[in-house]
Amino acid sequence: MANIVSKKNNRGAVKAWEIRSKLLTVNGSKFMFYASANVFDKSDVDDLKTLLAACERDVASTGAIQPRTIGRIEPFPLLLTALADKGIIDAAPYTTLGDVYDEALADLERTAKPQTAYTARNNLRHTLEYFKRNTPITDITRRDAQAFNGYLNDKVTAGKLAIATKNGIIARSKWLFRWYSDQSKDPIINPFQNIKSGSTYSERETRIITDKEATRILDAIANYTPNATHYNPLEWKAYFLLGYRQGLRIASEAPELKWEFIDFDNKILMIRDVKRSKRSKGAKWRKMPLFPETAAALWELKQERKRNDDALVYVFSDWWKRDAESNGANAFYHLKMIFQAAGVEVERPRQVLRQTASNRIRDEYGEYWENVWVGHTKDVARNAYYSNDIPKDILDKIPSWEKVATD
């Protein structure tokens, strides 16, 4: 009869359970299933023990685990996989799309950022709804994948799905089948491998945020009240303006911004260039003028922190991380809701904010300084030949700003 052995860590807490059975693997050893406490709770483990005991009875009476028993195991795909890996059952007939979906996402959640796993789950939900959870994954063909791609294209045409979302769904579907092929003893042909999921967008024309739209967005930021999550309108005002006025990559560069990188007196902002830093051995930096509207918003936020005796090193608190970990919400979701509340329709709000700043800076200061300040990689050659110090005459052209009185 199967039995359970608890495994504890140094603090005495259970870190896992070993469920030991009399089932024999292909190598003749007894089958043991390791159930991590990060994945299973005690009631699940008791259910797994019961299922393995049923398998033992099947083998004792008939010589093999019966389909009815395997059907009872299907809600636990990790156990099914373990039994198949040890040669106790043939997993092929029982590996459904739903099984692979559960296992692949569980694997992703162990290694990826919460926001990445959350987005992957949302994208694959469309795949699961179309093909149905109980469909054997090996039954899905290239023709089926093409039909699914056509179905998504029809939704895009009807205005029910953004093209960027459609591309994400195809990319994640391709990833799901690739993940399954990597896990399988007999690799499969990925039915999505020839379907493109490129970064094309339905917004053909250059999209910028107008001054009137920006005013509505700032009003929406001031009045936005999300449920059950931390929200500071001063932080969000600064966050928005760093994208809209300064052209920062607000998903990566804004969260890296520290107060020490902001020179209010000399009107200069130091930015850790995340994109170029990833491509090199060390951190890459760029500097740009701190424009008046952004400076005022950052100063107001800093004064609020000072009044609250908040000594945070970073400009932004960890609200985007906390949201993603607690309830699946994230900064991108809130930004979309704010734009929606302001009546501003764009598919890619973060990119459009950067695009708006890029166009304005180019028009006001010229293409060269736009390239240097916004950090476009296509102009690396220019950066190699010219200093990126900001000339005094350019800084003098930038209007002064008065520190906001917030007392």
mmCIF file of C-alpha atoms in Angstrom:
data_model
loop_
_atom_site.group_PDB
_atom_site.id
_atom_site.type_symbol
_atom_site.label_atom_id
_atom_site.label_comp_id
_atom_site.label_asym_id
_atom_site.label_seq_id
_atom_site.Cartn_x
_atom_site.Cartn_y
_atom_site.Cartn_z
ATOM 1 C CA MET A 1 0.000 0.000 0.000
ATOM 2 C CA ALA A 2 1.260 3.494 -0.851
ATOM 3 C CA ASN A 3 2.519 5.572 2.057
ATOM 4 C CA ILE A 4 3.577 9.202 2.658
ATOM 5 C CA VAL A 5 6.897 10.392 4.101
ATOM 6 C CA SER A 6 7.256 14.087 5.013
ATOM 7 C CA LYS A 7 10.459 15.953 4.142
ATOM 8 C CA LYS A 8 11.279 18.976 6.319
ATOM 9 C CA ASN A 9 13.637 21.913 5.956
ATOM 10 C CA ASN A 10 16.085 23.230 8.573
ATOM 11 C CA ARG A 11 13.324 25.182 10.316
ATOM 12 C CA GLY A 12 11.152 22.103 10.710
ATOM 13 C CA ALA A 13 8.592 23.091 8.072
ATOM 14 C CA VAL A 14 7.434 20.534 5.521
ATOM 15 C CA LYS A 15 9.056 21.266 2.166
ATOM 16 C CA ALA A 16 7.735 18.193 0.348
ATOM 17 C CA TRP A 17 6.187 14.767 0.647
ATOM 18 C CA GLU A 18 7.459 11.502 -0.828
ATOM 19 C CA ILE A 19 4.605 9.201 -1.811
ATOM 20 C CA ARG A 20 6.065 5.716 -1.990
ATOM 21 C CA SER A 21 4.289 2.867 -3.728
ATOM 22 C CA LYS A 22 4.739 -0.779 -4.716
ATOM 23 C CA LEU A 23 4.441 0.023 -8.415
ATOM 24 C CA LEU A 24 7.520 -1.084 -10.326
ATOM 25 C CA THR A 25 9.246 1.208 -12.813
ATOM 26 C CA VAL A 26 10.737 0.037 -16.114
ATOM 27 C CA ASN A 27 14.037 -0.429 -14.245
ATOM 28 C CA GLY A 28 12.446 -2.638 -11.597
ATOM 29 C CA SER A 29 12.649 -0.116 -8.754
ATOM 30 C CA LYS A 30 9.661 0.970 -6.677
ATOM 31 C CA PHE A 31 7.892 4.121 -7.889
ATOM 32 C CA MET A 32 8.121 7.215 -5.679
ATOM 33 C CA PHE A 33 6.443 10.550 -6.397
ATOM 34 C CA TYR A 34 7.990 13.719 -4.983
ATOM 35 C CA ALA A 35 5.291 16.281 -4.181
ATOM 36 C CA SER A 36 6.726 19.741 -3.481
ATOM 37 C CA ALA A 37 4.906 21.843 -0.888
ATOM 38 C CA ASN A 38 5.210 24.765 -3.304
ATOM 39 C CA VAL A 39 2.860 22.955 -5.697
ATOM 40 C CA PHE A 40 0.721 20.614 -3.570
ATOM 41 C CA ASP A 41 -1.025 20.935 -0.226
ATOM 42 C CA LYS A 42 -1.616 18.091 2.228
ATOM 43 C CA SER A 43 -5.112 17.291 0.931
ATOM 44 C CA ASP A 44 -3.696 16.924 -2.603
ATOM 45 C CA VAL A 45 -1.032 14.573 -1.288
ATOM 46 C CA ASP A 46 -3.660 12.426 0.428
ATOM 47 C CA ASP A 47 -5.561 12.243 -2.885
ATOM 48 C CA LEU A 48 -2.377 11.243 -4.716
ATOM 49 C CA LYS A 49 -1.739 8.475 -2.192
ATOM 50 C CA THR A 50 -5.294 7.183 -2.745
ATOM 51 C CA LEU A 51 -4.794 7.206 -6.517
ATOM 52 C CA LEU A 52 -1.487 5.342 -6.318
ATOM 53 C CA ALA A 53 -3.134 2.774 -4.041
ATOM 54 C CA ALA A 54 -5.815 2.298 -6.737
ATOM 55 C CA CYS A 55 -3.058 1.806 -9.318
ATOM 56 C CA GLU A 56 -1.474 -0.833 -7.105
ATOM 57 C CA ARG A 57 -4.797 -2.708 -6.874
ATOM 58 C CA ASP A 58 -5.224 -2.594 -10.666
ATOM 59 C CA VAL A 59 -1.755 -4.035 -11.230
ATOM 60 C CA ALA A 60 -2.287 -6.722 -8.578
ATOM 61 C CA SER A 61 -5.577 -7.883 -10.117
ATOM 62 C CA THR A 62 -5.134 -7.285 -13.862
ATOM 63 C CA GLY A 63 -1.411 -6.672 -14.411
ATOM 64 C CA ALA A 64 -1.899 -3.084 -15.646
ATOM 65 C CA ILE A 65 -3.358 0.239 -14.568
ATOM 66 C CA GLN A 66 -6.857 0.475 -16.009
ATOM 67 C CA PRO A 67 -8.128 3.427 -18.125
ATOM 68 C CA ARG A 68 -10.753 4.277 -15.517
ATOM 69 C CA THR A 69 -8.034 4.757 -12.884
ATOM 70 C CA ILE A 70 -5.919 6.802 -15.262
ATOM 71 C CA GLY A 71 -8.949 8.983 -15.873
ATOM 72 C CA ARG A 72 -9.044 9.703 -12.142
ATOM 73 C CA ILE A 73 -5.364 10.749 -12.264
ATOM 74 C CA GLU A 74 -5.878 13.245 -15.117
ATOM 75 C CA PRO A 75 -6.521 16.213 -12.760
ATOM 76 C CA PHE A 76 -2.911 15.665 -11.569
ATOM 77 C CA PRO A 77 -0.851 15.986 -14.783
ATOM 78 C CA LEU A 78 2.469 16.008 -12.893
ATOM 79 C CA LEU A 79 1.727 12.531 -11.546
ATOM 80 C CA LEU A 80 0.687 11.329 -15.011
ATOM 81 C CA THR A 81 3.969 12.585 -16.426
ATOM 82 C CA ALA A 82 5.982 10.926 -13.664
ATOM 83 C CA LEU A 83 4.235 7.592 -14.243
ATOM 84 C CA ALA A 84 4.906 7.882 -17.972
ATOM 85 C CA ASP A 85 8.560 8.834 -17.469
ATOM 86 C CA LYS A 86 9.109 5.707 -15.390
ATOM 87 C CA GLY A 87 7.459 3.497 -18.003
ATOM 88 C CA ILE A 88 4.495 2.566 -15.825
ATOM 89 C CA ILE A 89 1.909 3.961 -18.237
ATOM 90 C CA ASP A 90 1.915 5.196 -21.824
ATOM 91 C CA ALA A 91 1.139 8.873 -21.480
ATOM 92 C CA ALA A 92 0.486 9.591 -25.137
ATOM 93 C CA PRO A 93 -3.255 8.748 -25.200
ATOM 94 C CA TYR A 94 -3.851 10.713 -21.995
ATOM 95 C CA THR A 95 -1.856 13.911 -22.649
ATOM 96 C CA THR A 96 -4.478 16.531 -23.378
ATOM 97 C CA LEU A 97 -4.022 20.185 -24.253
ATOM 98 C CA GLY A 98 -5.274 21.031 -20.766
ATOM 99 C CA ASP A 99 -2.627 18.792 -19.170
ATOM 100 C CA VAL A 100 0.165 20.454 -21.113
ATOM 101 C CA TYR A 101 -1.264 23.903 -20.401
ATOM 102 C CA ASP A 102 -1.238 23.232 -16.636
ATOM 103 C CA GLU A 103 2.254 21.720 -16.594
ATOM 104 C CA ALA A 104 3.880 24.283 -18.880
ATOM 105 C CA LEU A 105 2.487 27.243 -16.917
ATOM 106 C CA ALA A 106 3.473 25.671 -13.600
ATOM 107 C CA ASP A 107 6.996 25.312 -14.995
ATOM 108 C CA LEU A 108 6.991 28.908 -16.243
ATOM 109 C CA GLU A 109 5.770 30.269 -12.912
ATOM 110 C CA ARG A 110 8.728 28.664 -11.141
ATOM 111 C CA THR A 111 11.262 30.551 -13.260
ATOM 112 C CA ALA A 112 9.657 33.638 -14.826
ATOM 113 C CA LYS A 113 8.553 36.985 -13.432
ATOM 114 C CA PRO A 114 4.925 37.033 -12.176
ATOM 115 C CA GLN A 115 3.907 39.455 -14.941
ATOM 116 C CA THR A 116 5.347 37.153 -17.627
ATOM 117 C CA ALA A 117 3.464 34.150 -16.280
ATOM 118 C CA TYR A 118 0.269 36.199 -15.932
ATOM 119 C CA THR A 119 0.464 37.379 -19.561
ATOM 120 C CA ALA A 120 1.237 33.848 -20.792
ATOM 121 C CA ARG A 121 -1.806 32.477 -18.970
ATOM 122 C CA ASN A 122 -4.036 35.163 -20.491
ATOM 123 C CA ASN A 123 -2.726 34.521 -24.002
ATOM 124 C CA LEU A 124 -3.047 30.736 -23.767
ATOM 125 C CA ARG A 125 -6.589 31.024 -22.446
ATOM 126 C CA HIS A 126 -7.675 31.775 -26.035
ATOM 127 C CA THR A 127 -5.863 28.659 -27.292
ATOM 128 C CA LEU A 128 -7.500 26.510 -24.633
ATOM 129 C CA GLU A 129 -10.986 27.847 -25.373
ATOM 130 C CA TYR A 130 -10.634 27.288 -29.122
ATOM 131 C CA PHE A 131 -9.158 23.775 -29.124
ATOM 132 C CA LYS A 132 -10.888 22.578 -25.916
ATOM 133 C CA ARG A 133 -9.145 21.340 -22.812
ATOM 134 C CA ASN A 134 -9.708 17.602 -23.323
ATOM 135 C CA THR A 135 -8.339 17.480 -26.882
ATOM 136 C CA PRO A 136 -5.236 15.225 -27.120
ATOM 137 C CA ILE A 137 -2.403 17.574 -27.929
ATOM 138 C CA THR A 138 -1.039 15.284 -30.649
ATOM 139 C CA ASP A 139 -4.377 15.565 -32.494
ATOM 140 C CA ILE A 140 -3.820 19.279 -33.213
ATOM 141 C CA THR A 141 -2.427 19.617 -36.735
ATOM 142 C CA ARG A 142 -0.904 22.393 -38.820
ATOM 143 C CA ARG A 143 -4.246 22.841 -40.535
ATOM 144 C CA ASP A 144 -5.889 23.281 -37.136
ATOM 145 C CA ALA A 145 -3.271 25.889 -36.186
ATOM 146 C CA GLN A 146 -3.884 27.756 -39.454
ATOM 147 C CA ALA A 147 -7.636 27.716 -38.810
ATOM 148 C CA PHE A 148 -7.026 29.132 -35.326
ATOM 149 C CA ASN A 149 -4.838 31.871 -36.809
ATOM 150 C CA GLY A 150 -7.643 32.716 -39.262
ATOM 151 C CA TYR A 151 -10.146 32.788 -36.404
ATOM 152 C CA LEU A 152 -7.969 35.293 -34.535
ATOM 153 C CA ASN A 153 -7.497 37.404 -37.675
ATOM 154 C CA ASP A 154 -11.282 37.606 -38.059
ATOM 155 C CA LYS A 155 -11.551 38.901 -34.480
ATOM 156 C CA VAL A 156 -8.903 41.525 -35.236
ATOM 157 C CA THR A 157 -10.778 42.629 -38.366
ATOM 158 C CA ALA A 158 -14.003 42.886 -36.363
ATOM 159 C CA GLY A 159 -12.268 45.086 -33.794
ATOM 160 C CA LYS A 160 -12.713 42.512 -31.016
ATOM 161 C CA LEU A 161 -8.998 41.786 -30.590
ATOM 162 C CA ALA A 162 -5.876 43.941 -30.854
ATOM 163 C CA ILE A 163 -3.291 42.741 -33.361
ATOM 164 C CA ALA A 164 -0.608 42.904 -30.667
ATOM 165 C CA THR A 165 -2.700 40.573 -28.491
ATOM 166 C CA LYS A 166 -3.240 38.238 -31.442
ATOM 167 C CA ASN A 167 0.507 38.091 -32.040
ATOM 168 C CA GLY A 168 1.054 37.294 -28.370
ATOM 169 C CA ILE A 169 -1.460 34.435 -28.517
ATOM 170 C CA ILE A 170 0.274 32.866 -31.525
ATOM 171 C CA ALA A 171 3.728 33.311 -29.965
ATOM 172 C CA ARG A 172 2.626 31.630 -26.723
ATOM 173 C CA SER A 173 0.850 28.818 -28.567
ATOM 174 C CA LYS A 174 4.059 28.171 -30.468
ATOM 175 C CA TRP A 175 5.939 28.186 -27.137
ATOM 176 C CA LEU A 176 3.458 25.734 -25.567
ATOM 177 C CA PHE A 177 3.934 23.102 -28.276
ATOM 178 C CA ARG A 178 7.695 23.635 -28.233
ATOM 179 C CA TRP A 179 7.676 23.104 -24.448
ATOM 180 C CA TYR A 180 5.705 19.877 -24.862
ATOM 181 C CA SER A 181 8.043 18.630 -27.584
ATOM 182 C CA ASP A 182 11.046 19.264 -25.307
ATOM 183 C CA GLN A 183 9.433 17.239 -22.511
ATOM 184 C CA SER A 184 8.230 14.371 -24.699
ATOM 185 C CA LYS A 185 10.287 11.275 -25.408
ATOM 186 C CA ASP A 186 9.118 11.455 -29.022
ATOM 187 C CA PRO A 187 9.388 15.115 -30.161
ATOM 188 C CA ILE A 188 6.455 16.325 -32.228
ATOM 189 C CA ILE A 189 6.244 18.684 -35.198
ATOM 190 C CA ASN A 190 5.088 22.030 -33.867
ATOM 191 C CA PRO A 191 1.835 22.843 -35.735
ATOM 192 C CA PHE A 192 2.411 26.574 -35.116
ATOM 193 C CA GLN A 193 5.995 26.691 -36.349
ATOM 194 C CA ASN A 194 5.179 28.279 -39.744
ATOM 195 C CA ILE A 195 2.652 30.802 -38.424
ATOM 196 C CA LYS A 196 4.131 34.247 -37.968
ATOM 197 C CA SER A 197 3.636 36.155 -34.746
ATOM 198 C CA GLY A 198 5.572 39.255 -35.744
ATOM 199 C CA SER A 199 5.410 42.613 -34.041
ATOM 200 C CA THR A 200 3.086 44.234 -36.567
ATOM 201 C CA TYR A 201 0.382 46.560 -35.351
ATOM 202 C CA SER A 202 -2.960 47.703 -36.605
ATOM 203 C CA GLU A 203 -1.976 51.311 -35.938
ATOM 204 C CA ARG A 204 -0.387 52.054 -39.301
ATOM 205 C CA GLU A 205 0.007 55.780 -38.758
ATOM 206 C CA THR A 206 2.344 57.347 -36.224
ATOM 207 C CA ARG A 207 0.339 57.769 -33.039
ATOM 208 C CA ILE A 208 1.119 60.544 -30.589
ATOM 209 C CA ILE A 209 -0.661 61.797 -27.503
ATOM 210 C CA THR A 210 -1.978 65.325 -28.033
ATOM 211 C CA ASP A 211 -1.827 68.027 -25.351
ATOM 212 C CA LYS A 212 -5.601 67.759 -24.842
ATOM 213 C CA GLU A 213 -5.366 63.987 -24.442
ATOM 214 C CA ALA A 214 -2.483 64.379 -21.987
ATOM 215 C CA THR A 215 -4.603 66.762 -19.906
ATOM 216 C CA ARG A 216 -7.422 64.199 -19.791
ATOM 217 C CA ILE A 217 -4.963 61.440 -18.837
ATOM 218 C CA LEU A 218 -3.530 63.534 -15.989
ATOM 219 C CA ASP A 219 -7.081 64.180 -14.751
ATOM 220 C CA ALA A 220 -7.782 60.427 -14.921
ATOM 221 C CA ILE A 221 -4.603 59.720 -12.931
ATOM 222 C CA ALA A 222 -5.742 62.118 -10.213
ATOM 223 C CA ASN A 223 -9.175 60.466 -9.981
ATOM 224 C CA TYR A 224 -8.303 56.804 -10.594
ATOM 225 C CA THR A 225 -9.237 54.571 -7.641
ATOM 226 C CA PRO A 226 -8.368 50.881 -8.221
ATOM 227 C CA ASN A 227 -9.697 48.340 -5.756
ATOM 228 C CA ALA A 228 -7.514 46.460 -3.281
ATOM 229 C CA THR A 229 -4.185 47.758 -4.517
ATOM 230 C CA HIS A 230 -1.644 50.429 -3.615
ATOM 231 C CA TYR A 231 -2.074 53.591 -5.672
ATOM 232 C CA ASN A 232 -0.347 56.954 -5.328
ATOM 233 C CA PRO A 233 -1.488 59.530 -7.924
ATOM 234 C CA LEU A 234 1.733 61.544 -7.503
ATOM 235 C CA GLU A 235 3.796 58.485 -8.411
ATOM 236 C CA TRP A 236 1.604 57.809 -11.421
ATOM 237 C CA LYS A 237 1.778 61.422 -12.594
ATOM 238 C CA ALA A 238 5.582 61.240 -12.538
ATOM 239 C CA TYR A 239 5.493 57.803 -14.160
ATOM 240 C CA PHE A 240 3.318 59.089 -17.004
ATOM 241 C CA LEU A 241 5.421 62.210 -17.602
ATOM 242 C CA LEU A 242 8.674 60.255 -17.702
ATOM 243 C CA GLY A 243 7.216 58.498 -20.718
ATOM 244 C CA TYR A 244 5.209 61.350 -22.252
ATOM 245 C CA ARG A 245 7.757 64.169 -21.770
ATOM 246 C CA GLN A 246 11.107 62.408 -21.359
ATOM 247 C CA GLY A 247 10.642 59.338 -23.569
ATOM 248 C CA LEU A 248 11.859 56.792 -21.014
ATOM 249 C CA ARG A 249 11.046 53.136 -21.445
ATOM 250 C CA ILE A 250 8.579 53.168 -18.574
ATOM 251 C CA ALA A 251 8.424 49.383 -18.257
ATOM 252 C CA SER A 252 12.168 49.058 -17.641
ATOM 253 C CA GLU A 253 14.009 52.386 -17.313
ATOM 254 C CA ALA A 254 11.549 54.249 -15.059
ATOM 255 C CA PRO A 255 11.585 51.573 -12.307
ATOM 256 C CA GLU A 256 15.426 51.788 -12.284
ATOM 257 C CA LEU A 257 15.390 55.532 -11.637
ATOM 258 C CA LYS A 258 16.930 56.646 -8.328
ATOM 259 C CA TRP A 259 16.675 60.081 -6.739
ATOM 260 C CA GLU A 260 20.437 60.496 -7.022
ATOM 261 C CA PHE A 261 20.108 60.346 -10.833
ATOM 262 C CA ILE A 262 18.000 63.542 -10.859
ATOM 263 C CA ASP A 263 19.820 66.872 -10.835
ATOM 264 C CA PHE A 264 17.059 69.399 -10.209
ATOM 265 C CA ASP A 265 19.447 72.375 -10.061
ATOM 266 C CA ASN A 266 21.129 71.715 -13.406
ATOM 267 C CA LYS A 267 17.997 70.275 -15.055
ATOM 268 C CA ILE A 268 19.623 66.953 -16.008
ATOM 269 C CA LEU A 269 18.286 63.387 -15.781
ATOM 270 C CA MET A 270 20.637 60.384 -15.728
ATOM 271 C CA ILE A 271 19.126 57.187 -17.169
ATOM 272 C CA ARG A 272 20.419 53.640 -16.987
ATOM 273 C CA ASP A 273 19.960 52.478 -20.578
ATOM 274 C CA VAL A 274 18.461 49.058 -19.901
ATOM 275 C CA LYS A 275 18.384 47.956 -23.530
ATOM 276 C CA ARG A 276 22.048 48.693 -24.243
ATOM 277 C CA SER A 277 23.153 47.450 -20.806
ATOM 278 C CA LYS A 278 21.733 44.005 -21.587
ATOM 279 C CA ARG A 279 23.808 43.852 -24.774
ATOM 280 C CA SER A 280 27.098 44.759 -23.090
ATOM 281 C CA LYS A 281 29.156 43.616 -20.106
ATOM 282 C CA GLY A 282 28.489 46.730 -18.037
ATOM 283 C CA ALA A 283 25.812 49.298 -17.407
ATOM 284 C CA LYS A 284 25.296 51.950 -20.087
ATOM 285 C CA TRP A 285 24.056 55.409 -19.242
ATOM 286 C CA ARG A 286 22.648 58.374 -21.052
ATOM 287 C CA LYS A 287 21.700 61.838 -19.861
ATOM 288 C CA MET A 288 19.055 64.221 -21.051
ATOM 289 C CA PRO A 289 17.478 67.512 -19.998
ATOM 290 C CA LEU A 290 14.896 67.327 -17.251
ATOM 291 C CA PHE A 291 11.921 69.140 -18.735
ATOM 292 C CA PRO A 292 9.892 71.497 -16.496
ATOM 293 C CA GLU A 293 6.645 69.517 -16.259
ATOM 294 C CA THR A 294 8.486 66.323 -15.338
ATOM 295 C CA ALA A 295 10.734 68.165 -12.879
ATOM 296 C CA ALA A 296 7.698 69.660 -11.110
ATOM 297 C CA ALA A 297 5.983 66.240 -10.806
ATOM 298 C CA LEU A 298 9.134 64.566 -9.481
ATOM 299 C CA TRP A 299 9.758 67.397 -7.020
ATOM 300 C CA GLU A 300 6.192 67.172 -5.725
ATOM 301 C CA LEU A 301 6.613 63.423 -5.211
ATOM 302 C CA LYS A 302 9.949 63.926 -3.461
ATOM 303 C CA GLN A 303 8.460 66.489 -1.062
ATOM 304 C CA GLU A 304 5.623 64.110 -0.210
ATOM 305 C CA ARG A 305 8.167 61.399 0.593
ATOM 306 C CA LYS A 306 10.103 63.844 2.755
ATOM 307 C CA ARG A 307 6.977 64.781 4.751
ATOM 308 C CA ASN A 308 6.235 61.088 5.297
ATOM 309 C CA ASP A 309 9.838 60.350 6.344
ATOM 310 C CA ASP A 310 10.055 57.907 3.472
ATOM 311 C CA ALA A 311 13.719 57.332 2.596
ATOM 312 C CA LEU A 312 13.236 55.245 -0.550
ATOM 313 C CA VAL A 313 16.303 55.158 -2.775
ATOM 314 C CA TYR A 314 14.229 54.598 -5.925
ATOM 315 C CA VAL A 315 11.789 57.153 -7.285
ATOM 316 C CA PHE A 316 9.053 54.536 -7.521
ATOM 317 C CA SER A 317 7.975 52.159 -4.790
ATOM 318 C CA ASP A 318 7.536 48.461 -5.494
ATOM 319 C CA TRP A 319 3.821 48.792 -6.326
ATOM 320 C CA TRP A 320 4.131 47.132 -9.749
ATOM 321 C CA LYS A 321 5.783 44.065 -8.214
ATOM 322 C CA ARG A 322 3.342 43.863 -5.342
ATOM 323 C CA ASP A 323 0.341 44.125 -7.665
ATOM 324 C CA ALA A 324 1.626 41.405 -9.967
ATOM 325 C CA GLU A 325 2.340 39.009 -7.107
ATOM 326 C CA SER A 326 -0.913 39.553 -5.213
ATOM 327 C CA ASN A 327 -3.729 39.609 -7.723
ATOM 328 C CA GLY A 328 -2.330 39.512 -11.245
ATOM 329 C CA ALA A 329 -2.685 43.246 -11.753
ATOM 330 C CA ASN A 330 0.308 45.199 -12.990
ATOM 331 C CA ALA A 331 1.410 48.644 -14.061
ATOM 332 C CA PHE A 332 0.495 47.987 -17.685
ATOM 333 C CA TYR A 333 -3.051 46.999 -16.715
ATOM 334 C CA HIS A 334 -3.531 50.159 -14.628
ATOM 335 C CA LEU A 335 -2.113 52.306 -17.425
ATOM 336 C CA LYS A 336 -4.648 50.828 -19.855
ATOM 337 C CA MET A 337 -7.471 51.511 -17.385
ATOM 338 C CA ILE A 338 -6.296 55.113 -16.928
ATOM 339 C CA PHE A 339 -6.184 55.678 -20.697
ATOM 340 C CA GLN A 340 -9.633 54.146 -21.002
ATOM 341 C CA ALA A 341 -10.982 56.416 -18.268
ATOM 342 C CA ALA A 342 -9.509 59.404 -20.143
ATOM 343 C CA GLY A 343 -11.150 58.313 -23.391
ATOM 344 C CA VAL A 344 -7.775 57.904 -25.123
ATOM 345 C CA GLU A 345 -7.712 54.861 -27.389
ATOM 346 C CA VAL A 346 -4.278 53.419 -28.225
ATOM 347 C CA GLU A 347 -3.149 49.819 -28.572
ATOM 348 C CA ARG A 348 0.298 50.305 -27.081
ATOM 349 C CA PRO A 349 0.180 53.033 -24.422
ATOM 350 C CA ARG A 350 3.769 52.587 -23.211
ATOM 351 C CA GLN A 351 5.236 52.677 -26.713
ATOM 352 C CA VAL A 352 3.009 55.578 -27.747
ATOM 353 C CA LEU A 353 4.181 57.667 -24.781
ATOM 354 C CA ARG A 354 7.803 57.167 -25.825
ATOM 355 C CA GLN A 355 6.899 57.829 -29.447
ATOM 356 C CA THR A 356 5.197 61.100 -28.481
ATOM 357 C CA ALA A 357 8.263 62.327 -26.595
ATOM 358 C CA SER A 358 10.543 61.231 -29.433
ATOM 359 C CA ASN A 359 8.622 63.251 -32.029
ATOM 360 C CA ARG A 360 8.428 66.367 -29.874
ATOM 361 C CA ILE A 361 12.127 66.315 -28.939
ATOM 362 C CA ARG A 362 13.108 65.806 -32.575
ATOM 363 C CA ASP A 363 10.954 68.735 -33.666
ATOM 364 C CA GLU A 364 12.254 71.063 -30.938
ATOM 365 C CA TYR A 365 15.940 70.099 -30.683
ATOM 366 C CA GLY A 366 16.758 68.142 -33.836
ATOM 367 C CA GLU A 367 17.170 64.492 -34.759
ATOM 368 C CA TYR A 368 20.658 64.089 -33.323
ATOM 369 C CA TRP A 369 19.715 65.104 -29.772
ATOM 370 C CA GLU A 370 16.513 63.098 -29.967
ATOM 371 C CA ASN A 371 18.631 60.026 -30.766
ATOM 372 C CA VAL A 372 21.063 60.681 -27.933
ATOM 373 C CA TRP A 373 18.511 61.539 -25.260
ATOM 374 C CA VAL A 374 15.849 58.956 -26.073
ATOM 375 C CA GLY A 375 18.472 56.268 -26.697
ATOM 376 C CA HIS A 376 17.721 54.831 -30.116
ATOM 377 C CA THR A 377 20.068 51.984 -30.994
ATOM 378 C CA LYS A 378 20.089 52.863 -34.694
ATOM 379 C CA ASP A 379 22.297 55.837 -33.847
ATOM 380 C CA VAL A 380 25.025 54.000 -31.925
ATOM 381 C CA ALA A 381 27.527 55.193 -34.533
ATOM 382 C CA ARG A 382 26.806 58.811 -33.691
ATOM 383 C CA ASN A 383 27.270 58.153 -29.997
ATOM 384 C CA ALA A 384 30.674 56.643 -30.727
ATOM 385 C CA TYR A 385 31.904 59.830 -32.423
ATOM 386 C CA TYR A 386 30.269 62.579 -30.421
ATOM 387 C CA SER A 387 30.131 63.426 -26.742
ATOM 388 C CA ASN A 388 26.728 63.120 -25.146
ATOM 389 C CA ASP A 389 27.339 66.063 -22.829
ATOM 390 C CA ILE A 390 24.483 68.512 -23.200
ATOM 391 C CA PRO A 391 25.655 71.911 -24.509
ATOM 392 C CA LYS A 392 24.981 74.860 -22.220
ATOM 393 C CA ASP A 393 23.081 76.729 -24.941
ATOM 394 C CA ILE A 394 20.579 73.875 -25.224
ATOM 395 C CA LEU A 395 20.041 73.749 -21.467
ATOM 396 C CA ASP A 396 19.561 77.522 -21.437
ATOM 397 C CA LYS A 397 16.772 77.162 -23.997
ATOM 398 C CA ILE A 398 14.768 74.914 -21.665
ATOM 399 C CA PRO A 399 12.300 76.991 -19.622
ATOM 400 C CA SER A 400 12.902 77.167 -15.917
ATOM 401 C CA TRP A 401 10.472 75.656 -13.478
ATOM 402 C CA GLU A 402 9.397 76.706 -10.009
ATOM 403 C CA LYS A 403 9.508 74.154 -7.228
ATOM 404 C CA VAL A 404 5.971 73.169 -6.363
ATOM 405 C CA ALA A 405 4.866 74.272 -2.906
ATOM 406 C CA THR A 406 3.211 71.215 -1.372
ATOM 407 C CA ASP A 407 3.264 72.105 2.300
#
